[in-house]
mmCIF file of N, CA, C and O in Angstrom:
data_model
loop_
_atom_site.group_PDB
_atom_site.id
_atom_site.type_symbol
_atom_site.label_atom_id
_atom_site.label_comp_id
_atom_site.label_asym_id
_atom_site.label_seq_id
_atom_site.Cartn_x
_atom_site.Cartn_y
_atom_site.Cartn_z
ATOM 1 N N UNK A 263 100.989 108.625 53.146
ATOM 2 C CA UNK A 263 100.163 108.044 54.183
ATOM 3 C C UNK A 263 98.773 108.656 54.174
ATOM 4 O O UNK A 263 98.510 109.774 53.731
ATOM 5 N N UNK A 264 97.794 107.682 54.784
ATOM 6 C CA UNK A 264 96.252 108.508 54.756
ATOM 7 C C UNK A 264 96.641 109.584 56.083
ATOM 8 O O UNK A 264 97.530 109.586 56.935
ATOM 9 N N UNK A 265 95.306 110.612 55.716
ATOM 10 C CA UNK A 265 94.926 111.534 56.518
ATOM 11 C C UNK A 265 93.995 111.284 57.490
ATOM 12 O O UNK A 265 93.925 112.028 58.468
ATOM 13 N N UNK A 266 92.793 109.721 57.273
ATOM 14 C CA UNK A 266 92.198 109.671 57.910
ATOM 15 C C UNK A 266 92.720 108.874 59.187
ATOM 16 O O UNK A 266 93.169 107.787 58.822
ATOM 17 N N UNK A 267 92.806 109.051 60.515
ATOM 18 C CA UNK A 267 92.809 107.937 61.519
ATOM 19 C C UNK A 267 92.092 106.506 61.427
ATOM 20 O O UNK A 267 90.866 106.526 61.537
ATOM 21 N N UNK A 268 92.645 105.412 61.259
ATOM 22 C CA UNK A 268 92.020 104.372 62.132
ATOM 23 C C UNK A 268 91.796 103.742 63.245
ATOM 24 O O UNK A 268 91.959 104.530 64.177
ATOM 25 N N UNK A 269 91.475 102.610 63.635
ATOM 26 C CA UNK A 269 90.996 102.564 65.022
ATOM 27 C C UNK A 269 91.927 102.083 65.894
ATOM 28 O O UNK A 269 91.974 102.047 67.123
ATOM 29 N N UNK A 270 92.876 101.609 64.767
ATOM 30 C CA UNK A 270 94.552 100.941 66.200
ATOM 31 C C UNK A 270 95.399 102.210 66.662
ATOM 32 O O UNK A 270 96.039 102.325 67.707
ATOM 33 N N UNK A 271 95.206 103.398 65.338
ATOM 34 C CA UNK A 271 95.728 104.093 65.768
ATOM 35 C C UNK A 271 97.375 104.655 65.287
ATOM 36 O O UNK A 271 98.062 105.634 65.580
ATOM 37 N N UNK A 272 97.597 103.141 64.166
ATOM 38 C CA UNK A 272 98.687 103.003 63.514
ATOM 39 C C UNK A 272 98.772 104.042 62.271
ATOM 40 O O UNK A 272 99.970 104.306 62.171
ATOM 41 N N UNK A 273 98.221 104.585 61.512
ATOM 42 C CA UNK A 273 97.580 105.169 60.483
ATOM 43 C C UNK A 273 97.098 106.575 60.700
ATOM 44 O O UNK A 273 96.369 106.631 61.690
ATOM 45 N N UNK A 274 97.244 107.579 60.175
ATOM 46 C CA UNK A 274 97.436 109.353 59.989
ATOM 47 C C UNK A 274 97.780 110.391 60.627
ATOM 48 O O UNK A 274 98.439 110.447 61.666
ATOM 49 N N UNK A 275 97.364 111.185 60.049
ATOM 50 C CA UNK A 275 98.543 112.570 59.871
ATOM 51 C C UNK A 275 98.786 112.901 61.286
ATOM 52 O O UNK A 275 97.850 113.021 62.077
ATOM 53 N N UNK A 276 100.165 113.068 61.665
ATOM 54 C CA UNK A 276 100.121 113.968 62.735
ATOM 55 C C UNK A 276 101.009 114.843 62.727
ATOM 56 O O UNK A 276 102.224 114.863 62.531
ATOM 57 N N UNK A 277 99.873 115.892 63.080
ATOM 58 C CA UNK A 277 100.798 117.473 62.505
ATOM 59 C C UNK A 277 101.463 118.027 63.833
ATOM 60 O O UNK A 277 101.415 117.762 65.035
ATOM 61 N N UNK A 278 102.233 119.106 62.844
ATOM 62 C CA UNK A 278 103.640 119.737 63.312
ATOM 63 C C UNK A 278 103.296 120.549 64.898
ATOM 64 O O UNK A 278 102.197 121.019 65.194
ATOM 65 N N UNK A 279 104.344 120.562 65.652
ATOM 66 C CA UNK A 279 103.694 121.288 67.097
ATOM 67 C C UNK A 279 105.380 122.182 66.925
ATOM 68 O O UNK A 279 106.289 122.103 66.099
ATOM 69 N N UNK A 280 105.199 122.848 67.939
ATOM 70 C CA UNK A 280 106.184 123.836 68.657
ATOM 71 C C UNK A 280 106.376 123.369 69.864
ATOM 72 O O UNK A 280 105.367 123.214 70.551
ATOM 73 N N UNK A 281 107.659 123.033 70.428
ATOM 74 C CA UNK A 281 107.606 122.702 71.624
ATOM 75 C C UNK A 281 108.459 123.762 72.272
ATOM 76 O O UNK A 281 109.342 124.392 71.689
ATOM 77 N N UNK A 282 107.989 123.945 73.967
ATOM 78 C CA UNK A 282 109.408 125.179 74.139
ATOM 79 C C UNK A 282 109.902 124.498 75.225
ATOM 80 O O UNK A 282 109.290 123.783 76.018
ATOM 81 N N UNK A 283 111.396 124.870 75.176
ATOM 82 C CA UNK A 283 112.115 124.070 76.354
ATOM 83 C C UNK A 283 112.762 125.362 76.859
ATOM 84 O O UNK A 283 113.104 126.363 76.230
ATOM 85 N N UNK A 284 112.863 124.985 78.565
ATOM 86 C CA UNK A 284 113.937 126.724 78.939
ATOM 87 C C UNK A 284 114.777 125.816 79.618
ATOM 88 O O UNK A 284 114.532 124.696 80.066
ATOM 89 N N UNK A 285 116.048 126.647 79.616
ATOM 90 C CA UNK A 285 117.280 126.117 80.461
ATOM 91 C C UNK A 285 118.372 127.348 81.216
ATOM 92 O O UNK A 285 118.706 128.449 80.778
ATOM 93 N N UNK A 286 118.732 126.677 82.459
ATOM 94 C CA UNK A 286 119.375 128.190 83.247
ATOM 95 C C UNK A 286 120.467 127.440 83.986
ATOM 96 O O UNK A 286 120.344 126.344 84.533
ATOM 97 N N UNK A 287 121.752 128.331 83.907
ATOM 98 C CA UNK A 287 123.157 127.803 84.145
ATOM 99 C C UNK A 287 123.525 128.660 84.883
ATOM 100 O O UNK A 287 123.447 129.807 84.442
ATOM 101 N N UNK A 288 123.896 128.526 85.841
ATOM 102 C CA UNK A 288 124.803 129.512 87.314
ATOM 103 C C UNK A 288 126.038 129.139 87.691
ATOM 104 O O UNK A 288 126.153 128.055 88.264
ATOM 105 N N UNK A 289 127.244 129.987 87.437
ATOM 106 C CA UNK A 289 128.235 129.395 87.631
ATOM 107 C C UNK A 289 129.329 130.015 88.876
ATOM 108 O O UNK A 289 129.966 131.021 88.565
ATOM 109 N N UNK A 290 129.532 129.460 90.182
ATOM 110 C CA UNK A 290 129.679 130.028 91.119
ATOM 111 C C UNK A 290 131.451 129.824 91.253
ATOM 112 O O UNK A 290 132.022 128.822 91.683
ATOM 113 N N UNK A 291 131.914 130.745 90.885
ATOM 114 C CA UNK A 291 133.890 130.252 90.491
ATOM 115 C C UNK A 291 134.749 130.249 91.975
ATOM 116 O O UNK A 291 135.783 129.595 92.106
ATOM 117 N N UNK A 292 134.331 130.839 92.751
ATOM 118 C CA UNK A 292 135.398 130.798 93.589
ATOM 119 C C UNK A 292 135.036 129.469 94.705
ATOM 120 O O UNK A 292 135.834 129.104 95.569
ATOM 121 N N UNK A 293 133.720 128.868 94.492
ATOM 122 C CA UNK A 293 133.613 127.478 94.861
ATOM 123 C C UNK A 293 133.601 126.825 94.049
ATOM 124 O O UNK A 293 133.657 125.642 94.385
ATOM 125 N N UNK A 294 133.539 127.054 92.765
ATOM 126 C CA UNK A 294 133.417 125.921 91.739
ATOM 127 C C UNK A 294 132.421 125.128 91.374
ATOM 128 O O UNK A 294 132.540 124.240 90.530
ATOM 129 N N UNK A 295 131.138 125.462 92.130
ATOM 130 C CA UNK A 295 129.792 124.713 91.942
ATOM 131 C C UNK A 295 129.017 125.112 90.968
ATOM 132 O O UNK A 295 128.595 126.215 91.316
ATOM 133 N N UNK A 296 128.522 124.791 89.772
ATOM 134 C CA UNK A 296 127.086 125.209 89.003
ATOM 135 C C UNK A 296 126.110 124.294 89.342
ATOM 136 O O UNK A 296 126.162 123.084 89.566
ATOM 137 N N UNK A 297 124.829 125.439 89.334
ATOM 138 C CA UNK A 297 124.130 125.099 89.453
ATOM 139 C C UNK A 297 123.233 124.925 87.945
ATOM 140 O O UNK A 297 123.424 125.761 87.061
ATOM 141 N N UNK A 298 122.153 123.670 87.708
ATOM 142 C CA UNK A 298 121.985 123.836 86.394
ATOM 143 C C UNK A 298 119.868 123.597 85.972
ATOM 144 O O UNK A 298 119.462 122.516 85.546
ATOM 145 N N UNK A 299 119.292 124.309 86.117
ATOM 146 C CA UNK A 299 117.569 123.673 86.136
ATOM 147 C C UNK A 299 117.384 123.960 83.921
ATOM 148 O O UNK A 299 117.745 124.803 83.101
ATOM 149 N N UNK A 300 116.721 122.826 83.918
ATOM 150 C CA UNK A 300 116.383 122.908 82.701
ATOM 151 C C UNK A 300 114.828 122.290 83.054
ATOM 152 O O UNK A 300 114.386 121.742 84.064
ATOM 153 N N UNK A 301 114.108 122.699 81.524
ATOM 154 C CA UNK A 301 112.662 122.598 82.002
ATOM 155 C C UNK A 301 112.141 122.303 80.669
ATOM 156 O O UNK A 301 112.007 123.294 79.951
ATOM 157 N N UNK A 302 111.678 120.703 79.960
ATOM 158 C CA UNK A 302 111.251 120.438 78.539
ATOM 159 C C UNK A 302 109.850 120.543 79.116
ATOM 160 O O UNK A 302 109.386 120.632 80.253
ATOM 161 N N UNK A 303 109.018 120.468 77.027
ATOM 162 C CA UNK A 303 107.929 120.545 77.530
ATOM 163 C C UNK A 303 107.264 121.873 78.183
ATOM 164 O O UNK A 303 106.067 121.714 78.418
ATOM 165 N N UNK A 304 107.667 122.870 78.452
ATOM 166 C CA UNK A 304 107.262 123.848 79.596
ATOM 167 C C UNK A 304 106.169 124.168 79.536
ATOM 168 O O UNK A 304 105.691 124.383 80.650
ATOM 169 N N UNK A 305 105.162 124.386 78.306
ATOM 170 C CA UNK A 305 103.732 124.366 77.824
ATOM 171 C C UNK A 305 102.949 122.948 78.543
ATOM 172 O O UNK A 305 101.842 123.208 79.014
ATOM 173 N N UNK A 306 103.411 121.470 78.677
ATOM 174 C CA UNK A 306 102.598 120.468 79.195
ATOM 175 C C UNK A 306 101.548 120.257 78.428
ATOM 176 O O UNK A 306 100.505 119.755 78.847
ATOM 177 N N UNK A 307 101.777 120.683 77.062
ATOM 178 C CA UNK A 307 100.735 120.047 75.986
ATOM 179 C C UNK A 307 100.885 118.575 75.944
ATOM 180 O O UNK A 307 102.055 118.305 75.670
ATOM 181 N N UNK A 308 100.183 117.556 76.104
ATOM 182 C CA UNK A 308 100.106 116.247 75.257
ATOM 183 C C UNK A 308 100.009 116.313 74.046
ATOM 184 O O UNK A 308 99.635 117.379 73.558
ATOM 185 N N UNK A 309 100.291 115.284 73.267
ATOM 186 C CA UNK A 309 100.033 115.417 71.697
ATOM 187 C C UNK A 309 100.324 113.932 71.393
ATOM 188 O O UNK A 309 100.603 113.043 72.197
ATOM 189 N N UNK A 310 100.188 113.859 69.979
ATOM 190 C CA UNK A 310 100.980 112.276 69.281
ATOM 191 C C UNK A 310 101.775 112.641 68.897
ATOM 192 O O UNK A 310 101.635 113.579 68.113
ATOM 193 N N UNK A 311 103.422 112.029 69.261
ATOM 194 C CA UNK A 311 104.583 112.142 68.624
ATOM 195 C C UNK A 311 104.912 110.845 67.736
ATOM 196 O O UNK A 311 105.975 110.836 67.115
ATOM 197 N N UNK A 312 104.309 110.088 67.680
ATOM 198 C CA UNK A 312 104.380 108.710 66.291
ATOM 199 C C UNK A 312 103.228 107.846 66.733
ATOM 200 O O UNK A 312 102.573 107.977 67.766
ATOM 201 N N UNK A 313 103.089 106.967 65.812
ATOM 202 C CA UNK A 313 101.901 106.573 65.054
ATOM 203 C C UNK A 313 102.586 104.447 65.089
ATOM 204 O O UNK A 313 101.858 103.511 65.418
ATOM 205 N N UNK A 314 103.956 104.327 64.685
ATOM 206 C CA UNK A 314 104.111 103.236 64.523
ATOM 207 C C UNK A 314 105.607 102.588 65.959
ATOM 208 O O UNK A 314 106.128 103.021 66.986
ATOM 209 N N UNK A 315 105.648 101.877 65.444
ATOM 210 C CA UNK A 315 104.683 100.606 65.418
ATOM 211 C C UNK A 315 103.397 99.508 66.161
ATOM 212 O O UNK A 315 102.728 98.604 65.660
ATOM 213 N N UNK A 316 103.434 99.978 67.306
ATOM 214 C CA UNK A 316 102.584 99.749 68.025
ATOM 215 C C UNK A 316 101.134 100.796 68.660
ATOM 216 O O UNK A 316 100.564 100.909 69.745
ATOM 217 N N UNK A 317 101.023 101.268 67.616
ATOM 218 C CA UNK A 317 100.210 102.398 67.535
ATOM 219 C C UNK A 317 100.260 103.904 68.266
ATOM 220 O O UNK A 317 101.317 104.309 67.782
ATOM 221 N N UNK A 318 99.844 104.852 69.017
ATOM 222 C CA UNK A 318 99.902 105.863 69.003
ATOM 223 C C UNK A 318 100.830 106.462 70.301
ATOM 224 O O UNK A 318 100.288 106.194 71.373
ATOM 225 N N UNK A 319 101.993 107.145 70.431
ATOM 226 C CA UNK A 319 102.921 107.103 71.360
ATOM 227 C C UNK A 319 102.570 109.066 71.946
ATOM 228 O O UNK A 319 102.667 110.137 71.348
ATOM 229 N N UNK A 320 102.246 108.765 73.055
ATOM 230 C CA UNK A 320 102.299 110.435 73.414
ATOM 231 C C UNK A 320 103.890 110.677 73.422
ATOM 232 O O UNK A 320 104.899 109.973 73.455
ATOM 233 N N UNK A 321 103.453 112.581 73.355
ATOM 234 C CA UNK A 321 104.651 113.153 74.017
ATOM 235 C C UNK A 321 104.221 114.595 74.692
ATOM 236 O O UNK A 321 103.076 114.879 75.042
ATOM 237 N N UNK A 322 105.523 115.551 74.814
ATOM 238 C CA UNK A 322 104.462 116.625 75.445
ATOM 239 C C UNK A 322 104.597 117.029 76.826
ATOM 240 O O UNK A 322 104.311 118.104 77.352
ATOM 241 N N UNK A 323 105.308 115.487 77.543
ATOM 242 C CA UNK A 323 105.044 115.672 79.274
ATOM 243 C C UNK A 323 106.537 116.678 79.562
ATOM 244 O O UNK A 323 107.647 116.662 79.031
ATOM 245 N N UNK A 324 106.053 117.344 80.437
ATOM 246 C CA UNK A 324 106.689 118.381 81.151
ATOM 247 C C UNK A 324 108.055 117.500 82.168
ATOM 248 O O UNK A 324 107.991 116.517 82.906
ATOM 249 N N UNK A 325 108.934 118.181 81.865
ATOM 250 C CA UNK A 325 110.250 117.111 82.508
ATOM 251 C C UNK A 325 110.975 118.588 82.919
ATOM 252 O O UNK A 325 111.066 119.651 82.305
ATOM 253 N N UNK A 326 111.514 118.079 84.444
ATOM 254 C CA UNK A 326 112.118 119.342 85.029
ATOM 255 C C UNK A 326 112.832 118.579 85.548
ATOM 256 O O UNK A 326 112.467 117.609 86.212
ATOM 257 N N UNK A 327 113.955 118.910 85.318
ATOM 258 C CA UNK A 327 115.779 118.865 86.084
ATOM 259 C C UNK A 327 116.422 119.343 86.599
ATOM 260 O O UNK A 327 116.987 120.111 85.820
ATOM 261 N N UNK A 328 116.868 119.463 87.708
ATOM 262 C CA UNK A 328 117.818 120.001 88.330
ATOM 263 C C UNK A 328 119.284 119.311 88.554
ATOM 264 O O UNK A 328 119.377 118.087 88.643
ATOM 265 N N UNK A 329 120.553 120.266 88.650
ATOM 266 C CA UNK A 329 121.640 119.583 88.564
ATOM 267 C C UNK A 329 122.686 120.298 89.514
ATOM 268 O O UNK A 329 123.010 121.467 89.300
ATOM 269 N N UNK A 330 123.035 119.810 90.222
ATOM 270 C CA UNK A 330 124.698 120.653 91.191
ATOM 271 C C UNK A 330 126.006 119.653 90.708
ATOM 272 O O UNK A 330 126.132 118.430 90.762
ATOM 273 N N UNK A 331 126.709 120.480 90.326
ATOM 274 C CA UNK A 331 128.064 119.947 90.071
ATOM 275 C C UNK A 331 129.251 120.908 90.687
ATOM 276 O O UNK A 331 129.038 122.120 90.731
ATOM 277 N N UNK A 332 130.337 120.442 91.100
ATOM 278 C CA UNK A 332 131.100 120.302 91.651
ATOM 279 C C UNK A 332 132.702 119.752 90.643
ATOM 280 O O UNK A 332 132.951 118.645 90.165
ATOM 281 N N UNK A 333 133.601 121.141 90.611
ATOM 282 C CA UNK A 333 134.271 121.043 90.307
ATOM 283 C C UNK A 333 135.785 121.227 90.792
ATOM 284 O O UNK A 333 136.174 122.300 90.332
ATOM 285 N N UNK A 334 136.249 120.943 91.136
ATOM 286 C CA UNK A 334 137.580 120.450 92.272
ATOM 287 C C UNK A 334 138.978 120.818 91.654
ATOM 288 O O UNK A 334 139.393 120.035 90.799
ATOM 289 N N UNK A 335 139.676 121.784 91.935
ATOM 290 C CA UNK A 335 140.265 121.691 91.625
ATOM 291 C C UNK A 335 141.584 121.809 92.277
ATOM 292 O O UNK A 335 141.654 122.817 92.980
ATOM 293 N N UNK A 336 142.812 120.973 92.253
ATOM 294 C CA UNK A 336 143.665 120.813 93.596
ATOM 295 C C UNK A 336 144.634 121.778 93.550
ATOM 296 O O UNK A 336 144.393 122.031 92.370
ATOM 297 N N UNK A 337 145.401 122.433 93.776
ATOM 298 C CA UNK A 337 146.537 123.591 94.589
ATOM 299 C C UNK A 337 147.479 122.787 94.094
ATOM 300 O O UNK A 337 147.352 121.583 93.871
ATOM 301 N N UNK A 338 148.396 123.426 93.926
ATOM 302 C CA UNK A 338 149.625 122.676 93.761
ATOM 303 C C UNK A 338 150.600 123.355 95.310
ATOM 304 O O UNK A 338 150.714 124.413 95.929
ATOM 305 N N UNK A 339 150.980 122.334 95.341
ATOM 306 C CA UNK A 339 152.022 122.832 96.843
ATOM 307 C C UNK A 339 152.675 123.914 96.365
ATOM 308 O O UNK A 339 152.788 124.132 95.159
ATOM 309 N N UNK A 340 153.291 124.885 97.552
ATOM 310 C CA UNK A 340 154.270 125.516 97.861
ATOM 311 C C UNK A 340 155.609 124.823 97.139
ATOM 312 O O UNK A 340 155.573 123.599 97.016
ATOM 313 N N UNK A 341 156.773 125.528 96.661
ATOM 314 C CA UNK A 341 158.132 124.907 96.027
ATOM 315 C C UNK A 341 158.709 124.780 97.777
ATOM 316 O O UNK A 341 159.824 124.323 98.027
#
């Protein structure tokens, strides 16, 4: 492929990035709940992550999640 850009935007190089993602898991046993935050992106660089087909697609954006789950678990009766 060329190196130079054209003007749609469909056409050159786009170089290599580092992205950093963090993620954190808490696991609470005698209720059974984790808790879970993950965090892409954490830098919030923009950049070009592809080129085709409709010309130039960012990426880059900062995405933060949070999660509670709930895990149940039933007793079995007394005999």
């Amino acid at each position: 492929r060329s190196r130079a850009e054209d003007v749609t935007g469909r056409v050159g190089l786009i170089p290599s990035r580092h992205i950093v993602d963090l993620a954190a898991r808490y696991a609470h046993k005698p209720t059974g709940l984790t808790l879970k935050l993950s965090v892409k992106g954490l830098t919030n660089d923009i950049y070009v992550a592809e080129r085709m087909p409709e010309g130039i697609q960012a990426g880059g954006f900062r995405q933060i999640l949070l999660s509670l789950r709930w895990q149940y678990e039933a007793k079995a009766p007394p005999p």
